[in-house]
Amino acid sequence: MKEPENNVFDILYSINVNDKTETKNSGKSKLTYLSWAWAWAEVKKRYPTANYTIEKFENNLPYVYDSLTGYMVFTQVTIEGTTHEMWLPVMDSNNKAMKNEPYIYKVKEYDTNGYPTGKFIDRKVEAATMFDINKAIMRCLTKNLGMFGLGLYIYAGEDLPESDTPTPSDANKAQRVSADVQKTYNCANCAKEITQAEYAYSLKNYKKALCRECQKLEKGKPC
Ligand SMILES: [Zn+2]
């Protein structure tokens, strides 16, 4: 006999979400999003008692902010007694972390054939607003549902809907995986590279990005 959770997973994983996605294309980054309203409706139709929580932090705000790395939002979903947590950085349409003020970064310039010209161009990331944070929360919720199987293959970068016109980014199909998976994070104390899970955990519990070792040190610090 199957465990109830596996049953939920099998049912949600088997739902075809291909025509419920929206693909955002900009430069080299390509992201596929599932409509949160549709995703939640599909879950509720099958599991009417399913519920979600948007995690709140200081001053009851639905995000954690770190001036080096930006904003992070967190959700929890419970289906049939099982709870999974998810987190997502607040990003602009180019997949860059948004901060509390605008900033400029440089990107390689490509010619029409997709080859680097050797030049760099400036790109601007606008400051995040509540609109961006809300959008990230709804995407986080959708991704959270992916932990239960719904649309999970989107996040694994498999069987994504193909675009009609070839673009330079076709050479980098692996990059189609949701950008937050590729994004690298570093410990704020020792600069060691850390995983996104470590990043999310430490930001939530220590208010800054910390590797496991530095988390231990931080814990041992007297108040
Ligand atoms: Zn460290």
Coordinates of C-alpha atoms and ligand atoms in Angstrom, one line a residue:
M1 CA 0.0 0.0 0.0
K2 CA 1.2 3.5 -0.8
E3 CA 1.9 6.2 1.8
P4 CA -0.6 9.0 1.5
E5 CA 2.1 11.5 0.6
N6 CA 3.3 9.5 -2.3
N7 CA -0.2 9.3 -3.5
V8 CA -0.6 13.1 -3.4
F9 CA 2.8 13.4 -5.2
D10 CA 1.8 10.9 -8.0
I11 CA -1.5 12.6 -8.6
L12 CA -0.1 16.1 -8.7
Y13 CA 3.0 15.2 -10.7
S14 CA 0.9 13.5 -13.4
I15 CA -1.1 16.7 -14.1
N16 CA 0.0 18.2 -17.5
V17 CA 0.8 21.9 -16.9
N18 CA 2.3 22.7 -20.3
D19 CA -0.4 25.0 -21.5
K20 CA -0.7 26.7 -18.2
T21 CA 2.7 28.2 -18.3
E22 CA 4.0 31.6 -19.2
T23 CA 7.5 32.0 -20.5
K24 CA 9.4 35.2 -19.8
N25 CA 12.3 35.8 -22.2
S26 CA 14.9 38.4 -21.8
G27 CA 18.4 38.3 -23.1
K28 CA 20.0 35.1 -22.0
S29 CA 17.6 34.2 -19.3
K30 CA 14.4 32.4 -20.0
L31 CA 12.0 31.5 -17.2
T32 CA 8.9 29.4 -17.3
Y33 CA 6.2 30.3 -14.8
L34 CA 3.1 28.4 -13.9
S35 CA -0.1 30.4 -13.2
W36 CA -0.4 30.4 -9.4
A37 CA -4.2 30.8 -9.5
W38 CA -4.6 27.8 -11.8
A39 CA -2.1 25.8 -9.7
W40 CA -3.8 26.5 -6.5
A41 CA -7.2 25.7 -8.0
E42 CA -5.9 22.3 -9.2
V43 CA -4.7 21.5 -5.8
K44 CA -7.9 22.6 -4.0
K45 CA -10.1 20.7 -6.4
R46 CA -8.3 17.5 -5.3
Y47 CA -7.5 18.4 -1.7
P48 CA -10.1 20.8 -0.3
T49 CA -8.4 21.0 3.0
A50 CA -5.0 22.1 1.5
N51 CA -3.8 25.4 2.9
Y52 CA -0.8 27.8 2.6
T53 CA 1.0 30.3 4.8
I54 CA 3.0 33.3 3.7
E55 CA 5.7 33.6 6.3
K56 CA 5.9 37.0 8.2
F57 CA 9.0 38.5 9.8
E58 CA 9.9 41.6 11.7
N59 CA 7.1 44.2 11.7
N60 CA 4.8 41.6 10.2
L61 CA 6.5 42.0 6.8
P62 CA 6.3 39.1 4.3
Y63 CA 10.0 39.1 3.5
V64 CA 13.6 39.1 4.8
Y65 CA 15.9 41.7 3.4
D66 CA 19.7 41.7 3.3
S67 CA 21.4 44.7 1.7
L68 CA 24.1 42.4 0.0
T69 CA 21.8 39.8 -1.5
G70 CA 18.3 41.4 -1.7
Y71 CA 14.9 40.2 -0.7
M72 CA 13.7 36.6 0.1
V73 CA 10.2 35.5 0.6
F74 CA 9.0 32.2 2.2
T75 CA 5.8 30.1 2.0
Q76 CA 4.5 26.9 3.5
V77 CA 2.0 24.6 2.0
T78 CA 0.2 21.8 3.8
I79 CA -1.6 19.0 1.9
E80 CA -3.1 16.0 3.6
G81 CA -1.1 16.6 6.7
T82 CA 2.3 17.1 5.0
T83 CA 4.0 20.5 5.1
H84 CA 6.7 21.7 2.8
E85 CA 8.4 25.1 2.9
M86 CA 9.7 27.1 -0.1
W87 CA 11.6 30.3 -0.5
L88 CA 12.3 32.6 -3.5
P89 CA 14.5 35.7 -4.0
V90 CA 12.6 38.7 -5.4
M91 CA 14.0 39.1 -8.9
D92 CA 13.4 41.5 -11.8
S93 CA 12.6 40.3 -15.4
N94 CA 16.3 39.6 -16.0
N95 CA 16.6 37.4 -13.0
K96 CA 18.6 39.8 -10.9
A97 CA 18.0 40.2 -7.2
M98 CA 16.1 43.4 -6.5
K99 CA 17.2 45.6 -3.6
N100 CA 15.8 48.6 -1.7
E101 CA 17.5 51.0 -4.2
P102 CA 18.2 50.7 -7.9
Y103 CA 21.6 49.5 -9.0
I104 CA 23.6 49.0 -12.3
Y105 CA 25.4 45.8 -13.4
K106 CA 27.3 45.0 -16.6
V107 CA 26.4 42.2 -19.0
K108 CA 28.3 40.9 -22.1
E109 CA 27.0 42.3 -25.3
Y110 CA 26.1 39.7 -28.0
D111 CA 25.8 40.3 -31.8
T112 CA 22.8 39.1 -33.8
N113 CA 24.4 35.7 -34.3
G114 CA 24.7 35.2 -30.6
Y115 CA 28.5 35.7 -30.3
P116 CA 30.0 38.0 -27.7
T117 CA 31.2 41.3 -29.1
G118 CA 33.8 41.7 -26.3
K119 CA 31.9 44.8 -25.1
F120 CA 29.8 45.2 -22.0
I121 CA 26.5 47.0 -21.6
D122 CA 24.9 48.5 -18.5
R123 CA 21.7 47.1 -17.1
K124 CA 19.7 48.6 -14.3
V125 CA 17.8 46.8 -11.6
E126 CA 15.0 48.9 -10.2
A127 CA 14.3 49.0 -6.5
A128 CA 11.8 46.4 -5.4
T129 CA 8.2 47.5 -4.6
M130 CA 5.4 45.7 -2.9
F131 CA 4.2 44.7 -6.3
D132 CA 7.5 42.8 -7.0
I133 CA 7.3 41.2 -3.5
N134 CA 3.8 40.1 -4.0
K135 CA 4.7 38.6 -7.4
A136 CA 7.6 36.7 -5.8
I137 CA 5.3 35.4 -3.1
M138 CA 2.8 34.0 -5.6
R139 CA 5.7 32.4 -7.6
C140 CA 7.1 31.0 -4.4
L141 CA 3.7 29.5 -3.6
T142 CA 3.5 27.9 -7.0
K143 CA 7.0 26.6 -6.6
N144 CA 6.0 25.3 -3.2
L145 CA 3.2 23.3 -4.8
G146 CA 5.9 21.9 -7.0
M147 CA 7.4 20.2 -3.9
F148 CA 4.1 18.2 -3.9
G149 CA 4.6 17.3 -7.5
L150 CA 2.5 19.9 -9.4
G151 CA 4.5 21.1 -12.3
L152 CA 7.7 19.9 -10.8
Y153 CA 9.3 19.1 -14.2
I154 CA 9.3 22.8 -15.0
Y155 CA 11.7 23.4 -12.2
A156 CA 13.9 20.5 -13.3
G157 CA 14.2 22.1 -16.7
E158 CA 12.7 19.1 -18.5
D159 CA 10.1 19.1 -21.3
L160 CA 9.8 22.8 -21.3
P161 CA 7.8 24.3 -24.1
E162 CA 10.1 25.1 -26.9
S163 CA 10.2 28.6 -28.3
D164 CA 9.6 28.9 -32.1
T165 CA 12.6 31.0 -32.9
P166 CA 16.1 29.9 -32.1
T167 CA 17.9 32.4 -29.8
P168 CA 21.5 32.6 -28.5
S169 CA 20.1 31.2 -25.3
D170 CA 19.3 27.9 -27.1
A171 CA 23.0 27.1 -26.7
N172 CA 22.5 27.2 -23.0
K173 CA 19.4 25.1 -22.4
A174 CA 20.6 24.2 -19.0
Q175 CA 20.2 27.9 -18.1
R176 CA 16.4 27.6 -18.6
V177 CA 16.1 26.1 -15.2
S178 CA 14.5 28.6 -12.9
A179 CA 17.3 31.2 -12.3
D180 CA 17.3 31.0 -8.5
V181 CA 18.6 27.5 -8.9
Q182 CA 21.7 28.7 -10.7
K183 CA 22.2 31.8 -8.6
T184 CA 25.2 31.5 -6.3
Y185 CA 25.3 32.7 -2.7
N186 CA 28.2 33.4 -0.4
C187 CA 28.6 33.4 3.4
A188 CA 28.5 37.0 4.7
N189 CA 31.2 36.2 7.3
C190 CA 33.7 34.0 5.4
A191 CA 32.6 34.4 1.8
K192 CA 32.5 30.7 1.2
E193 CA 30.0 29.7 -1.4
I194 CA 26.8 28.3 0.1
T195 CA 23.7 26.5 -1.3
Q196 CA 20.4 28.2 -1.8
A197 CA 18.9 26.1 1.0
E198 CA 21.7 27.2 3.4
Y199 CA 21.2 30.8 2.2
A200 CA 17.4 30.7 2.8
Y201 CA 17.8 29.0 6.2
S202 CA 20.4 31.4 7.5
L203 CA 18.7 34.5 6.2
K204 CA 15.5 33.4 8.0
N205 CA 17.2 32.4 11.2
Y206 CA 20.2 34.6 11.5
K207 CA 19.1 37.6 9.3
K208 CA 22.2 37.2 7.1
A209 CA 23.7 34.7 4.7
L210 CA 25.9 32.2 6.6
C211 CA 27.6 28.9 5.9
R212 CA 27.0 26.1 8.3
E213 CA 30.3 26.7 10.2
C214 CA 29.5 30.4 10.6
Q215 CA 26.0 29.6 11.7
K216 CA 27.4 27.5 14.5
L217 CA 29.8 30.3 15.5
E218 CA 26.9 32.8 15.4
K219 CA 24.8 30.6 17.6
G220 CA 27.6 30.4 20.2
K221 CA 27.9 34.2 20.4
P222 CA 26.8 35.8 23.6
C223 CA 24.0 38.3 23.3
Ligands
ZN1 ZN 31.0 31.2 6.7

